[in-house]
Tab-separated table of C-alpha atoms in Angstrom:
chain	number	residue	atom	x	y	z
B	26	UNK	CA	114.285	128.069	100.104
B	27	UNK	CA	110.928	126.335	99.795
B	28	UNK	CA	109.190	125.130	102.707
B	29	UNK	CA	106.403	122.275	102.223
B	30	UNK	CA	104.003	121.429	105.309
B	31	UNK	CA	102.319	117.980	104.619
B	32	UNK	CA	99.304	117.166	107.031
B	33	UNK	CA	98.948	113.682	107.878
B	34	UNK	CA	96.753	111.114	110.327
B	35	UNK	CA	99.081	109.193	112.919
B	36	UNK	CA	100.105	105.615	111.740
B	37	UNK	CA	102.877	105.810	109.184
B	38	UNK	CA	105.811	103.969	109.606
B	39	UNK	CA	108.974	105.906	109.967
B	40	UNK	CA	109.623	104.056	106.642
B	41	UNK	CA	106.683	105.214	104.918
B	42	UNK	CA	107.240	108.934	106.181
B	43	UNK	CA	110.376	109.223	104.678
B	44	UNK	CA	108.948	107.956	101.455
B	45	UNK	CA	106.852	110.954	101.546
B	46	UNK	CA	109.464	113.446	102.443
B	47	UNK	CA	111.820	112.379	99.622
B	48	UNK	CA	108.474	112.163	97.530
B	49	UNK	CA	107.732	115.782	98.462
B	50	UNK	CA	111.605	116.814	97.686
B	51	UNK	CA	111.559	115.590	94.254
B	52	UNK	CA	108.386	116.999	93.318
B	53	UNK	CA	109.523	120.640	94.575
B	54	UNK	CA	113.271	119.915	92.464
B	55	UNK	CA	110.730	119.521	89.364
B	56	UNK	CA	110.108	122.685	89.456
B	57	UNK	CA	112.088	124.771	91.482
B	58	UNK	CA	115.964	124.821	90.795
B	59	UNK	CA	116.959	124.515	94.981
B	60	UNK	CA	119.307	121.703	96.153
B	61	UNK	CA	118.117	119.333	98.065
B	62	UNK	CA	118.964	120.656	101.255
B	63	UNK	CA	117.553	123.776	100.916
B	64	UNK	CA	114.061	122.086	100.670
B	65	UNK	CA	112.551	122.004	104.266
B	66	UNK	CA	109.353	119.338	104.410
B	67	UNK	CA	107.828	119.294	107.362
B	68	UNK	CA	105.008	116.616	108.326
B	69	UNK	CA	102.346	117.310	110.936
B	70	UNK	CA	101.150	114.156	112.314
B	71	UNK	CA	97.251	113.972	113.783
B	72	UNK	CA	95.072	111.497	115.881
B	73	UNK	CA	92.809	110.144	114.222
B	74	UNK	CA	90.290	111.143	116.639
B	75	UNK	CA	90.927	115.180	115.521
B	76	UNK	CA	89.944	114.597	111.867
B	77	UNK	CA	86.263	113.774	110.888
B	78	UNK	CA	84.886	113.876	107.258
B	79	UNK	CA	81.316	113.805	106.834
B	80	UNK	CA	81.311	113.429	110.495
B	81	UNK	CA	82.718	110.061	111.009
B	82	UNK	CA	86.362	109.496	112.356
B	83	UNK	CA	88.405	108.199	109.685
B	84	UNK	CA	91.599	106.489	109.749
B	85	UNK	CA	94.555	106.736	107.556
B	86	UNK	CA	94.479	104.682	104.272
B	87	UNK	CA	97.077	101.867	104.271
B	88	UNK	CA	100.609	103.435	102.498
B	89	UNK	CA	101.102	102.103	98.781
B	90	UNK	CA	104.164	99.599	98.805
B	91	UNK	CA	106.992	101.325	97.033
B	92	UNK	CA	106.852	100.318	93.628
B	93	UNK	CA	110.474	100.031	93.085
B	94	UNK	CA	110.610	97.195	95.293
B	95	UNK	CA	107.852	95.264	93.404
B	96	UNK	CA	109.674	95.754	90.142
B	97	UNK	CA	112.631	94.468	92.103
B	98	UNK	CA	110.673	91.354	93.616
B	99	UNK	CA	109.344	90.909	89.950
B	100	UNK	CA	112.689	91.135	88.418
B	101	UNK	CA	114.256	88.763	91.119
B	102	UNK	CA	111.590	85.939	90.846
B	103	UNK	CA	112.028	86.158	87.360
B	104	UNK	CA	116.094	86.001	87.172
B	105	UNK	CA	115.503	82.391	89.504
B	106	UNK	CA	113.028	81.442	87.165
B	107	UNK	CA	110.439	81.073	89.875
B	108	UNK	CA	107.395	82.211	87.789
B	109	UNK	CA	104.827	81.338	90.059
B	110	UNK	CA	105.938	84.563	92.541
B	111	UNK	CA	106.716	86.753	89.334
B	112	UNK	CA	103.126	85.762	88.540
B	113	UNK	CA	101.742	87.162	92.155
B	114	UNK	CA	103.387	90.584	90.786
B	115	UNK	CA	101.491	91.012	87.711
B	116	UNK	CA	97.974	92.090	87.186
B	117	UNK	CA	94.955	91.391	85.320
B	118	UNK	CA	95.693	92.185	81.794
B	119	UNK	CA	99.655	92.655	82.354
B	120	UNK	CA	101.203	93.065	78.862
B	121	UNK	CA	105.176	92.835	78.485
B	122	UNK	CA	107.049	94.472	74.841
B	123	UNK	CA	110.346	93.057	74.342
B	124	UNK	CA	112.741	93.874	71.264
B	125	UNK	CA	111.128	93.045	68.020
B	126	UNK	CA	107.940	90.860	69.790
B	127	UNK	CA	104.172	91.473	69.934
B	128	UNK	CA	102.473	92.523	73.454
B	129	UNK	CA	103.193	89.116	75.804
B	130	UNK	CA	101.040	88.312	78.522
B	131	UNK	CA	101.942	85.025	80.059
B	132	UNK	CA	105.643	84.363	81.448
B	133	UNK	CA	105.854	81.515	79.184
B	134	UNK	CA	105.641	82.995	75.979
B	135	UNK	CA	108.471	85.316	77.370
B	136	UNK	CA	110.225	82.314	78.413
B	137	UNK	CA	109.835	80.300	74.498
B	138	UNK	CA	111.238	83.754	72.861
B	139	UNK	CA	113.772	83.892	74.700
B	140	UNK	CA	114.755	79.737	74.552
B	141	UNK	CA	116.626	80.367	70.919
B	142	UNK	CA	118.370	83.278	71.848
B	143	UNK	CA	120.709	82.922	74.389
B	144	UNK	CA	121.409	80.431	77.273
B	145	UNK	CA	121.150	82.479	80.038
B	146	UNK	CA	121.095	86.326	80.987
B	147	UNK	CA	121.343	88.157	83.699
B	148	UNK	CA	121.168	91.940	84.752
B	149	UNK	CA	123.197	94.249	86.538
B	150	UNK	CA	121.166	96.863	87.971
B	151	UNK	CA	122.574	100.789	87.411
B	152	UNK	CA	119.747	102.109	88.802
B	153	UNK	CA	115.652	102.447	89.670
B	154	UNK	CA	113.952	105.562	88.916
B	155	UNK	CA	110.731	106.229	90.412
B	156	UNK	CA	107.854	108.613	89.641
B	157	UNK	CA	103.859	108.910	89.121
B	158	UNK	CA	102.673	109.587	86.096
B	159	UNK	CA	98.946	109.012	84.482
B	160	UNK	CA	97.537	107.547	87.493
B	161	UNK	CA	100.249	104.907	87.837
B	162	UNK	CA	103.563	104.438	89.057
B	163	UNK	CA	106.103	104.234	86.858
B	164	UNK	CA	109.642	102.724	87.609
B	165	UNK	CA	112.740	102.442	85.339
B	166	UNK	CA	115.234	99.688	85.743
B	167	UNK	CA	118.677	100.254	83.816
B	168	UNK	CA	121.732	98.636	83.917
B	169	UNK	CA	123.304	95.907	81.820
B	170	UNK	CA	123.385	92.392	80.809
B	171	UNK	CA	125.233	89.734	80.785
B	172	UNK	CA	125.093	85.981	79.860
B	173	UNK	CA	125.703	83.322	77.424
B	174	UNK	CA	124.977	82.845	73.914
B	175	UNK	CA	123.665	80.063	72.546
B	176	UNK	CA	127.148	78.586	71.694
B	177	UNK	CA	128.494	79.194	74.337
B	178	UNK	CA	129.960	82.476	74.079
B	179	UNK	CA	129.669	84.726	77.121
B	180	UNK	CA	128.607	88.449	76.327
B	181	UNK	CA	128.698	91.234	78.828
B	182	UNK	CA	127.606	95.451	79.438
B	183	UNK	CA	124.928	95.375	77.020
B	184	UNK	CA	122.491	98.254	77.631
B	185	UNK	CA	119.574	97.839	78.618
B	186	UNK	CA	116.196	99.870	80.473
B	187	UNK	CA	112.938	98.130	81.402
B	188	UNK	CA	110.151	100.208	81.716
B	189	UNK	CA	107.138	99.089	84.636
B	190	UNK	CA	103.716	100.739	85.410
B	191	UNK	CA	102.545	99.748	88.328
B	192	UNK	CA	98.693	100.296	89.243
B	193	UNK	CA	96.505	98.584	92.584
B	194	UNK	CA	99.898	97.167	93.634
B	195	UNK	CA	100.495	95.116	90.561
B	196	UNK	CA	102.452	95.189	87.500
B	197	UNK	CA	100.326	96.405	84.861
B	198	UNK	CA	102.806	96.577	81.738
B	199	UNK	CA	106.688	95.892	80.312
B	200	UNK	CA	108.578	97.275	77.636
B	201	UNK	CA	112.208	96.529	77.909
B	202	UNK	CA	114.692	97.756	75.514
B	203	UNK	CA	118.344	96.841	75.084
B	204	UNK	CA	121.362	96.936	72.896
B	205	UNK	CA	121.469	92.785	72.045
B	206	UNK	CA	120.542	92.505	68.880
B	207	UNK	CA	123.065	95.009	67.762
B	208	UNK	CA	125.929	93.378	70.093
B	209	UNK	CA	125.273	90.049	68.549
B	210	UNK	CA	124.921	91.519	65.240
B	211	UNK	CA	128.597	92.277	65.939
């Protein structure tokens, strides 16, 4: 039964503690083969005034903002079409890879691929999958799609996963991949 102790400066939400204990749980499960609840993390919480570095006081760095829920916010905007908040997601030199394109990195070349494709589309979320990797965060989107073709005829459960690194709180890169071009092959 693995037992992790984390030790932490006082002013994490309860939110942003719990981030860290299911953090800490899934990094033990990638290497040790214990259920979930066999893994014990405990968190030790300090003043700031008890921890010195250099000898100044220091206070705890602001939490990262989960990175699922930026790829969600991204993903949202972007099903409204309202491009100008999908924008305030991305960062400087944010590439996207779709099926079959170049590296993208404006929303509006995105938007003039997709014009003679289909109508509409729209996603139905399976899942997010979270982890770090490479210095950045990295967070999966799968699920399906579903829409209109360009003549009208709807189309539905084609596969899809979009892959997001996330860096400095922004959306660094894109690559999507799905199963449309073979549906409408079909």
């Amino acid at each position: 039964m693995p037992i992790v102790e984390a030790h932490i400066l006082e002013g994490y939400s309860p939110t942003e503690k719990s981030r860290l204990t299911t953090a800490l749980t899934d990094a033990i499960r990638f290497v040790v083969p214990a259920p979930d609840e066999a893994i014990t993390v405990m968190l030790h919480e300090y003043p700031s005034e008890a921890y010195a570095r250099g000898g100044q006081h220091r206070k705890p760095a602001p939490a990262l903002p989960d990175p699922t829920q930026i790829v969600r916010a991204y993903l949202a905007a972007m099903e409204a079409r309202d491009l100008d908040t999908a924008k305030t997601t991305l960062g400087v030199g944010f590439q996207m890879v779709f099926p079959g394109t170049r590296p993208m990195t404006e929303l509006s070349e995105l938007i003039d691929w997709s014009k003679g494709r289909y109508r509409f589309v729209k996603k139905t979320y399976d899942g997010f999958d979270a982890l770090h990797s490479g210095g950045v965060a990295v967070v999966y989107a799968r699920g399906t799609l579903y829409g209109e073709w360009m003549d009208g005829t709807p189309f539905e459960g084609i596969r899809f996963i979009d892959r997001f690194e996330i860096a400095r709180d922004k959306i660094q890169r894109q690559d999507v991949w799905n199963d449309m071009a073979e549906v409408r092959a079909q």
